[in-house]
Amino acid sequence: MFRRSFVVASTLAALAGAVQAQDLDALKADTRKNALPVLPKVVAMMQETVAEKGPIEAIPVCKEKAPQLLKEQSAKTGWEMRRVSLRTRNPERGTPDVWEARQLADFNIRAANGEKIETLETGEVVTENGKQVYRYIRAVPVGDVCLKCHGAPDKIDASLKSQLAKSYPHDTAFGYEKGQIRGGLTVKRPL
């Protein structure tokens, strides 16, 4: 009798795990579908501004317009969304929490081991303040347009450096190379 109960309980637990994994896959797919379209919009805004007006004029785009796009998408979905980095330009907005920092560090290890940055993402259900939330983060790679302001300090124009210092007095987001992980788009959605 005991063995039979154990087998039934084990089978039910395995089924629950499979259903839970299926639910996590659905959550990840839905989060990806509703959050990731913001990233190409940000890149397009930056590319357009840099091409038309130069990198100094792109600073407000990155500082104000990109967060506004995330805020608008957050309002549509009811999810908290932001960009974070281990080397922040704007510590007030971009400093990762412990969960995000752990994921970004893991992304760096995975990228060093050959995984493509464009595929680095993770999501999981966690408990925060007694409530379950779904946490998701996707790596954001450094592209050509990023290098104008985030590249090697000795390759950034002096007037641009000066404006960056005025706009971001606690900036540590220099020294990137194309293809590295600049940070991540992170989502927190209530369940």
Short mmCIF file of C-alpha atoms in Angstrom, two decimals:
data_model
loop_
_atom_site.label_atom_id
_atom_site.label_comp_id
_atom_site.label_asym_id
_atom_site.label_seq_id
_atom_site.Cartn_x
_atom_site.Cartn_y
_atom_site.Cartn_z
CA MET A 1 0.00 0.00 0.00
CA PHE A 2 2.77 2.43 0.98
CA ARG A 3 4.71 1.66 -2.21
CA ARG A 4 1.63 2.26 -4.34
CA SER A 5 0.96 5.63 -2.64
CA PHE A 6 4.60 6.59 -3.16
CA VAL A 7 4.43 5.69 -6.88
CA VAL A 8 1.19 7.66 -7.32
CA ALA A 9 2.64 10.66 -5.47
CA SER A 10 5.84 10.50 -7.53
CA THR A 11 3.87 10.28 -10.78
CA LEU A 12 1.70 13.24 -9.81
CA ALA A 13 4.78 15.29 -8.89
CA ALA A 14 6.39 14.46 -12.23
CA LEU A 15 3.23 15.47 -14.09
CA ALA A 16 3.03 18.72 -12.11
CA GLY A 17 6.66 19.43 -13.03
CA ALA A 18 5.92 18.83 -16.72
CA VAL A 19 2.88 21.10 -16.59
CA GLN A 20 4.88 23.71 -14.73
CA ALA A 21 7.66 23.55 -17.35
CA GLN A 22 5.02 23.94 -20.06
CA ASP A 23 3.60 26.97 -18.20
CA LEU A 24 7.08 28.47 -17.90
CA ASP A 25 7.65 28.03 -21.63
CA ALA A 26 4.33 29.78 -22.32
CA LEU A 27 5.22 32.61 -19.94
CA LYS A 28 8.62 33.04 -21.59
CA ALA A 29 7.11 33.06 -25.09
CA ASP A 30 4.42 35.57 -24.11
CA THR A 31 6.94 37.80 -22.33
CA ARG A 32 9.29 37.66 -25.30
CA LYS A 33 6.45 38.52 -27.70
CA ASN A 34 5.29 41.53 -25.69
CA ALA A 35 8.59 42.92 -24.36
CA LEU A 36 11.26 42.39 -27.00
CA PRO A 37 9.75 44.58 -29.75
CA VAL A 38 10.91 47.58 -27.70
CA LEU A 39 14.59 46.77 -28.34
CA PRO A 40 14.63 47.28 -32.14
CA LYS A 41 12.69 50.52 -31.65
CA VAL A 42 15.37 51.81 -29.28
CA VAL A 43 18.17 50.80 -31.66
CA ALA A 44 16.37 52.38 -34.63
CA MET A 45 15.88 55.66 -32.72
CA MET A 46 19.55 55.71 -31.78
CA GLN A 47 20.74 54.92 -35.32
CA GLU A 48 18.47 57.56 -36.84
CA THR A 49 19.51 60.26 -34.35
CA VAL A 50 23.23 59.50 -34.66
CA ALA A 51 23.00 59.52 -38.48
CA GLU A 52 21.00 62.75 -38.67
CA LYS A 53 22.31 64.78 -35.71
CA GLY A 54 25.37 63.02 -34.30
CA PRO A 55 26.08 61.11 -31.09
CA ILE A 56 25.80 64.10 -28.73
CA GLU A 57 22.18 64.58 -29.80
CA ALA A 58 21.57 60.86 -29.23
CA ILE A 59 22.28 61.16 -25.50
CA PRO A 60 18.74 62.39 -24.68
CA VAL A 61 17.32 59.61 -26.85
CA CYS A 62 19.07 56.98 -24.77
CA LYS A 63 18.50 58.80 -21.48
CA GLU A 64 14.86 59.86 -21.91
CA LYS A 65 13.17 58.41 -25.00
CA ALA A 66 14.27 54.78 -24.58
CA PRO A 67 13.01 54.64 -20.97
CA GLN A 68 9.78 56.28 -22.18
CA LEU A 69 9.28 53.47 -24.71
CA LEU A 70 9.74 50.93 -21.91
CA LYS A 71 7.33 52.88 -19.71
CA GLU A 72 4.71 52.89 -22.47
CA GLN A 73 5.09 49.14 -23.00
CA SER A 74 4.90 48.61 -19.24
CA ALA A 75 1.62 50.55 -19.16
CA LYS A 76 0.22 48.34 -21.95
CA THR A 77 1.21 45.07 -20.29
CA GLY A 78 1.10 45.91 -16.58
CA TRP A 79 4.66 44.59 -16.26
CA GLU A 80 7.72 46.34 -14.88
CA MET A 81 10.35 46.69 -17.62
CA ARG A 82 13.77 48.30 -17.64
CA ARG A 83 17.28 48.11 -19.03
CA VAL A 84 20.04 47.09 -16.61
CA SER A 85 23.79 46.58 -16.82
CA LEU A 86 26.67 45.47 -14.66
CA ARG A 87 28.42 48.67 -15.82
CA THR A 88 25.78 51.35 -15.56
CA ARG A 89 25.60 54.66 -17.28
CA ASN A 90 22.64 55.80 -15.19
CA PRO A 91 22.76 54.08 -11.78
CA GLU A 92 19.32 55.38 -10.78
CA ARG A 93 17.64 53.48 -13.60
CA GLY A 94 20.09 50.81 -14.70
CA THR A 95 21.51 49.18 -11.59
CA PRO A 96 20.50 45.52 -11.52
CA ASP A 97 18.97 43.94 -8.47
CA VAL A 98 20.50 40.72 -7.13
CA TRP A 99 18.48 38.46 -9.44
CA GLU A 100 19.34 40.53 -12.51
CA ALA A 101 23.04 40.79 -11.60
CA ARG A 102 23.23 37.01 -11.19
CA GLN A 103 21.63 36.46 -14.60
CA LEU A 104 23.90 39.01 -16.32
CA ALA A 105 26.97 37.38 -14.77
CA ASP A 106 25.70 34.00 -15.98
CA PHE A 107 25.16 35.45 -19.47
CA ASN A 108 28.79 36.62 -19.52
CA ILE A 109 29.97 33.11 -18.63
CA ARG A 110 27.71 31.51 -21.23
CA ALA A 111 28.88 33.98 -23.91
CA ALA A 112 32.52 33.27 -23.01
CA ASN A 113 31.73 29.59 -23.53
CA GLY A 114 30.48 30.26 -27.05
CA GLU A 115 26.74 30.85 -26.74
CA LYS A 116 25.40 33.52 -29.08
CA ILE A 117 24.47 36.67 -27.19
CA GLU A 118 21.27 37.05 -29.20
CA THR A 119 19.98 33.80 -27.67
CA LEU A 120 20.83 34.54 -24.04
CA GLU A 121 17.65 34.80 -22.01
CA THR A 122 16.15 33.28 -18.92
CA GLY A 123 12.92 33.38 -17.00
CA GLU A 124 11.64 31.91 -13.77
CA VAL A 125 8.89 32.24 -11.20
CA VAL A 126 10.12 33.72 -7.94
CA THR A 127 8.44 34.83 -4.73
CA GLU A 128 8.81 38.50 -3.84
CA ASN A 129 7.07 40.03 -0.84
CA GLY A 130 4.96 36.91 -0.48
CA LYS A 131 3.70 37.00 -4.08
CA GLN A 132 4.76 35.02 -7.11
CA VAL A 133 6.14 36.96 -10.07
CA TYR A 134 7.68 35.91 -13.34
CA ARG A 135 11.17 37.33 -13.86
CA TYR A 136 12.62 37.47 -17.37
CA ILE A 137 15.84 38.92 -18.74
CA ARG A 138 17.29 39.01 -22.24
CA ALA A 139 20.89 39.95 -23.03
CA VAL A 140 21.41 43.11 -25.07
CA PRO A 141 24.52 43.00 -27.27
CA VAL A 142 26.74 45.95 -28.10
CA GLY A 143 26.13 47.05 -31.68
CA ASP A 144 27.89 49.56 -33.90
CA VAL A 145 25.74 52.48 -32.78
CA CYS A 146 26.47 51.65 -29.12
CA LEU A 147 30.22 52.00 -29.61
CA LYS A 148 29.99 55.72 -30.26
CA CYS A 149 29.24 56.31 -26.57
CA HIS A 150 30.11 52.98 -24.93
CA GLY A 151 33.34 52.03 -26.72
CA ALA A 152 36.96 52.45 -25.68
CA PRO A 153 37.33 55.78 -23.82
CA ASP A 154 40.31 56.83 -25.95
CA LYS A 155 38.18 56.46 -29.10
CA ILE A 156 35.31 58.65 -27.88
CA ASP A 157 35.42 62.25 -29.07
CA ALA A 158 36.33 64.77 -26.31
CA SER A 159 33.15 66.86 -26.76
CA LEU A 160 31.03 63.71 -26.56
CA LYS A 161 32.91 62.57 -23.42
CA SER A 162 32.28 65.97 -21.86
CA GLN A 163 28.55 65.81 -22.59
CA LEU A 164 28.33 62.24 -21.30
CA ALA A 165 30.04 63.33 -18.06
CA LYS A 166 27.47 66.14 -17.65
CA SER A 167 24.54 63.86 -18.38
CA TYR A 168 25.84 60.87 -16.42
CA PRO A 169 28.18 61.91 -13.59
CA HIS A 170 28.53 58.32 -12.27
CA ASP A 171 29.03 56.65 -15.66
CA THR A 172 30.91 53.32 -15.78
CA ALA A 173 29.57 52.15 -19.16
CA PHE A 174 32.72 52.55 -21.26
CA GLY A 175 35.17 50.10 -22.75
CA TYR A 176 32.79 47.80 -24.60
CA GLU A 177 33.56 46.06 -27.86
CA LYS A 178 31.08 45.11 -30.54
CA GLY A 179 29.33 41.85 -29.71
CA GLN A 180 29.83 42.00 -25.94
CA ILE A 181 26.90 42.03 -23.56
CA ARG A 182 25.96 45.63 -22.84
CA GLY A 183 23.27 44.63 -20.35
CA GLY A 184 19.80 43.22 -20.40
CA LEU A 185 16.15 43.98 -20.90
CA THR A 186 14.45 42.81 -17.76
CA VAL A 187 10.77 42.17 -17.07
CA LYS A 188 8.90 41.52 -13.86
CA ARG A 189 5.31 40.45 -14.32
CA PRO A 190 2.81 39.58 -11.60
CA LEU A 191 1.16 36.17 -11.64
#
